JSON list of C-alpha atoms in Angstrom, two decimals:
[
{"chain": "Q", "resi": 1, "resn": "UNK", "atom": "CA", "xyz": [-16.39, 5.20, 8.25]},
{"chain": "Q", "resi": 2, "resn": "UNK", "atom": "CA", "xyz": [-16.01, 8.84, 7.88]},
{"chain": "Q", "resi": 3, "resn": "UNK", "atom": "CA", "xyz": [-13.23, 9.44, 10.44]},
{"chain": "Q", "resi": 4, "resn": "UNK", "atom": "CA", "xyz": [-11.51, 7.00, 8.01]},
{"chain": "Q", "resi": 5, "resn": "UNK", "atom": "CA", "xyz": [-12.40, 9.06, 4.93]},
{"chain": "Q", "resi": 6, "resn": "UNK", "atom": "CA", "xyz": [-11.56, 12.59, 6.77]},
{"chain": "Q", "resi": 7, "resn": "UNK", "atom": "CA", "xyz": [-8.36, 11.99, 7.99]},
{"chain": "Q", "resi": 8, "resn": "UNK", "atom": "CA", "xyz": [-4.64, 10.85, 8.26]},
{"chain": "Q", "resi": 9, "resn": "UNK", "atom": "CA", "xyz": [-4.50, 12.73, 4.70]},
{"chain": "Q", "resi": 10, "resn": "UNK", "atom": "CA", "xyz": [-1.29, 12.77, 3.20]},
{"chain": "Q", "resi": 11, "resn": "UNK", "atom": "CA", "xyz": [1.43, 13.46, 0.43]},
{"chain": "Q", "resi": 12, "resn": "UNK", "atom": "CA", "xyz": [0.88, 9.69, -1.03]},
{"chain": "Q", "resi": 13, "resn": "UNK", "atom": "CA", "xyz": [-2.87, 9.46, -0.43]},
{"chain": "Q", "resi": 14, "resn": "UNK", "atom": "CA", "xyz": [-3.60, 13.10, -2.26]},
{"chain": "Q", "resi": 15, "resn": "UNK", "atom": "CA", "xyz": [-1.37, 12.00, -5.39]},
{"chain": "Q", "resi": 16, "resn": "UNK", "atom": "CA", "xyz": [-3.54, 8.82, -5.56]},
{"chain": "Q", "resi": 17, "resn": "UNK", "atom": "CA", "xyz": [-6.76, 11.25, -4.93]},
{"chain": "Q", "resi": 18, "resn": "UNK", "atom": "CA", "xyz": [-5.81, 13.53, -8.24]},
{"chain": "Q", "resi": 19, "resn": "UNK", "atom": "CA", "xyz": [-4.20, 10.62, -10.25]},
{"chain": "Q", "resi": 20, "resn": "UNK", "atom": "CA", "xyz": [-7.70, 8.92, -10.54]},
{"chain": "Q", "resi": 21, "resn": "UNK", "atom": "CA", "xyz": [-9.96, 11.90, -10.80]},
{"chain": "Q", "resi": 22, "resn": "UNK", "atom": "CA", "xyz": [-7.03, 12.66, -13.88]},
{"chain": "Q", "resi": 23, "resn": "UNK", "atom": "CA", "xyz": [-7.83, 9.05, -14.67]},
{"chain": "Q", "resi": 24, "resn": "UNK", "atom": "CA", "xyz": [-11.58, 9.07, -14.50]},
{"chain": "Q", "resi": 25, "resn": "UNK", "atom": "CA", "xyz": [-11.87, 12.34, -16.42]},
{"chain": "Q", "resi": 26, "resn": "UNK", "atom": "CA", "xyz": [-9.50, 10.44, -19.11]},
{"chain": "Q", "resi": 27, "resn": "UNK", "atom": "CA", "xyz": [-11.84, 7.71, -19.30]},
{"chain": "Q", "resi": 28, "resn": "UNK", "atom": "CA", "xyz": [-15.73, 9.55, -19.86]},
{"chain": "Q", "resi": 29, "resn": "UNK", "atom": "CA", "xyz": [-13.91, 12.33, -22.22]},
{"chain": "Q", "resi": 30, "resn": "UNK", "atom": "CA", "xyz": [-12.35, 9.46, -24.60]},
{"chain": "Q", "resi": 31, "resn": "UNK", "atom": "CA", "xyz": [-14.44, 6.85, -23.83]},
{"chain": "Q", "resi": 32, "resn": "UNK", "atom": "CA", "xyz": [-11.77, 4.09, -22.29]},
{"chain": "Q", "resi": 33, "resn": "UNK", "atom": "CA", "xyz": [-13.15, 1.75, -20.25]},
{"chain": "Q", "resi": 34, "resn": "UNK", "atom": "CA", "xyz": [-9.41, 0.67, -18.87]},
{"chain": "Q", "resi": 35, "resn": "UNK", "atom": "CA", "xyz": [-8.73, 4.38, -17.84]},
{"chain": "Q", "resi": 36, "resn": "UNK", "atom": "CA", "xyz": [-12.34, 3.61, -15.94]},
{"chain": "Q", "resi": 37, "resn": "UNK", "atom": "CA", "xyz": [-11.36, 0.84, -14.47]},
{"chain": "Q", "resi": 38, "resn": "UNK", "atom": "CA", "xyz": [-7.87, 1.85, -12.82]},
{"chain": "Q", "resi": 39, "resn": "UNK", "atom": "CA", "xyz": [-9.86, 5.26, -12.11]},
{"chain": "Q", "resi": 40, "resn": "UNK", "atom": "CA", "xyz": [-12.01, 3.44, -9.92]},
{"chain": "Q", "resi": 41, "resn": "UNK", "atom": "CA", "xyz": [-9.08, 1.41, -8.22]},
{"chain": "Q", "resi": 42, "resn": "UNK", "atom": "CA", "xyz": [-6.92, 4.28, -7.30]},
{"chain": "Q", "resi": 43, "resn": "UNK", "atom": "CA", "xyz": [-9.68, 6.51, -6.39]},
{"chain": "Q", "resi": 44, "resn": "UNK", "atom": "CA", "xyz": [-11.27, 3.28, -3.85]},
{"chain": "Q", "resi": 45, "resn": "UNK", "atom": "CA", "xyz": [-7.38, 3.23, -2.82]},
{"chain": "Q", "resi": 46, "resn": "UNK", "atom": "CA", "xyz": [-6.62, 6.42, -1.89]},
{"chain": "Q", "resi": 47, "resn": "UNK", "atom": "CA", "xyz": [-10.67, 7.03, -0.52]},
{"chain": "Q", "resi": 48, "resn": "UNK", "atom": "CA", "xyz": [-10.53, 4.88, 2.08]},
{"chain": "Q", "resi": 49, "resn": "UNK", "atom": "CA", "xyz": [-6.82, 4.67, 3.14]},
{"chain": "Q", "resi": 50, "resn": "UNK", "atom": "CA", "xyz": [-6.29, 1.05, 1.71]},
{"chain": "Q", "resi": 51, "resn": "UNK", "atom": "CA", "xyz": [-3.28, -0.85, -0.07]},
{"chain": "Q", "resi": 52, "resn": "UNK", "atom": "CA", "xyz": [-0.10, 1.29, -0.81]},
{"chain": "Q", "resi": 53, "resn": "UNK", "atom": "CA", "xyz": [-2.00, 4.69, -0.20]},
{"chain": "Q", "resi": 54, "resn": "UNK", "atom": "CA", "xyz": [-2.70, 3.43, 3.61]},
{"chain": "Q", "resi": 55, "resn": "UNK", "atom": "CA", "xyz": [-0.49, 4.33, 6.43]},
{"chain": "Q", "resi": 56, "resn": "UNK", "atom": "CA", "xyz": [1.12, 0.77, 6.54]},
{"chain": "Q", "resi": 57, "resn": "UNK", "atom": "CA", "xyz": [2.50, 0.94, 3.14]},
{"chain": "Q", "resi": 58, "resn": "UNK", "atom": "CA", "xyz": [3.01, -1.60, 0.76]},
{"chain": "Q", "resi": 59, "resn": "UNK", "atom": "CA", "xyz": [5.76, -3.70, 2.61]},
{"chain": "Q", "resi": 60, "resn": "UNK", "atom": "CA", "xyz": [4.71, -6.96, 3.54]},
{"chain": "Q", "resi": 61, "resn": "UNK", "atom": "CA", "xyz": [4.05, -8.16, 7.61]},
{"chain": "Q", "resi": 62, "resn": "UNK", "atom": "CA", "xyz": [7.10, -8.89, 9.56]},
{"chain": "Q", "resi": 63, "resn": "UNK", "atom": "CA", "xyz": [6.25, -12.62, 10.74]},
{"chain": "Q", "resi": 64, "resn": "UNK", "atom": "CA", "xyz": [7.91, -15.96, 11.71]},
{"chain": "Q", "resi": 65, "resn": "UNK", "atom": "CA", "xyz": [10.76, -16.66, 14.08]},
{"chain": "Q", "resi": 66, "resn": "UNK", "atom": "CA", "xyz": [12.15, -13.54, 14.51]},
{"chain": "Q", "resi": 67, "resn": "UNK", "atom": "CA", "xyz": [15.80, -13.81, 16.33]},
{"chain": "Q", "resi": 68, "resn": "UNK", "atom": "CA", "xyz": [16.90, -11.25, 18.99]},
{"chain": "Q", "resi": 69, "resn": "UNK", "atom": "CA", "xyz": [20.18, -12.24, 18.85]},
{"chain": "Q", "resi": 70, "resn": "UNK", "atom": "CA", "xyz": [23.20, -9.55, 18.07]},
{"chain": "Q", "resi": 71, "resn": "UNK", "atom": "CA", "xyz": [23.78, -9.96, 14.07]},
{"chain": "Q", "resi": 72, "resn": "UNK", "atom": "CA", "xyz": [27.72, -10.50, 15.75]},
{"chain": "Q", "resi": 73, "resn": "UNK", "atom": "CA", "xyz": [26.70, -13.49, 17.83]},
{"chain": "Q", "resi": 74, "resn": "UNK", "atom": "CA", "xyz": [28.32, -16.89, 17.79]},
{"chain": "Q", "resi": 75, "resn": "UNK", "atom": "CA", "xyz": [25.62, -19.52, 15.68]},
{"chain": "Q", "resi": 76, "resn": "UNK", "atom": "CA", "xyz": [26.00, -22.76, 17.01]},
{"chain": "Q", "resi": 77, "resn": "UNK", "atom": "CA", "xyz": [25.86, -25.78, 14.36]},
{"chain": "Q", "resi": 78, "resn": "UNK", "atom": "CA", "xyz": [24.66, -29.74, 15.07]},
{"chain": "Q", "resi": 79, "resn": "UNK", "atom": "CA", "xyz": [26.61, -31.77, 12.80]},
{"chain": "Q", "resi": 80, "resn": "UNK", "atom": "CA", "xyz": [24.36, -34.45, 11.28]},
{"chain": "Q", "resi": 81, "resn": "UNK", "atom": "CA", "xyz": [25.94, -37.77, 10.56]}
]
């Protein structure tokens, strides 16, 4: 757990970092619970390297039938009757 806290730091994950402490410090000087809240989501974010701070990004998994065919390639139709 704390190799995953210590490292693979980055540009994205720091801006997360100071966006929620600027968040959190928002929410106990004024009192907003919301600021709180999305404090507390950014901060778990960018803390442990999870959702769109982590090193995967926010793009989604590349699954299902992936072809390896040339984009030029002849496609062959069945003609249903």
């Amino acid at each position: 757990m704390m190799n995953r806290l210590l490292t693979n730091w980055h540009l994205r994950r720091v801006l997360g970092l100071v966006l929620g402490l600027i968040l959190l410090t928002q929410g106990i000087v004024y009192g907003e619970a919301l600021a709180g809240f999305l404090a507390m989501f950014f901060l778990l974010q960018a803390g442990l390297n999870i959702g769109c701070f982590g090193a995967q990004g926010c793009a989604p998994a590349a699954y299902g039938n992936q072809s390896k065919q040339a984009p030029d390639a002849e496609i062959q139709y069945t003609e249903v009757k």
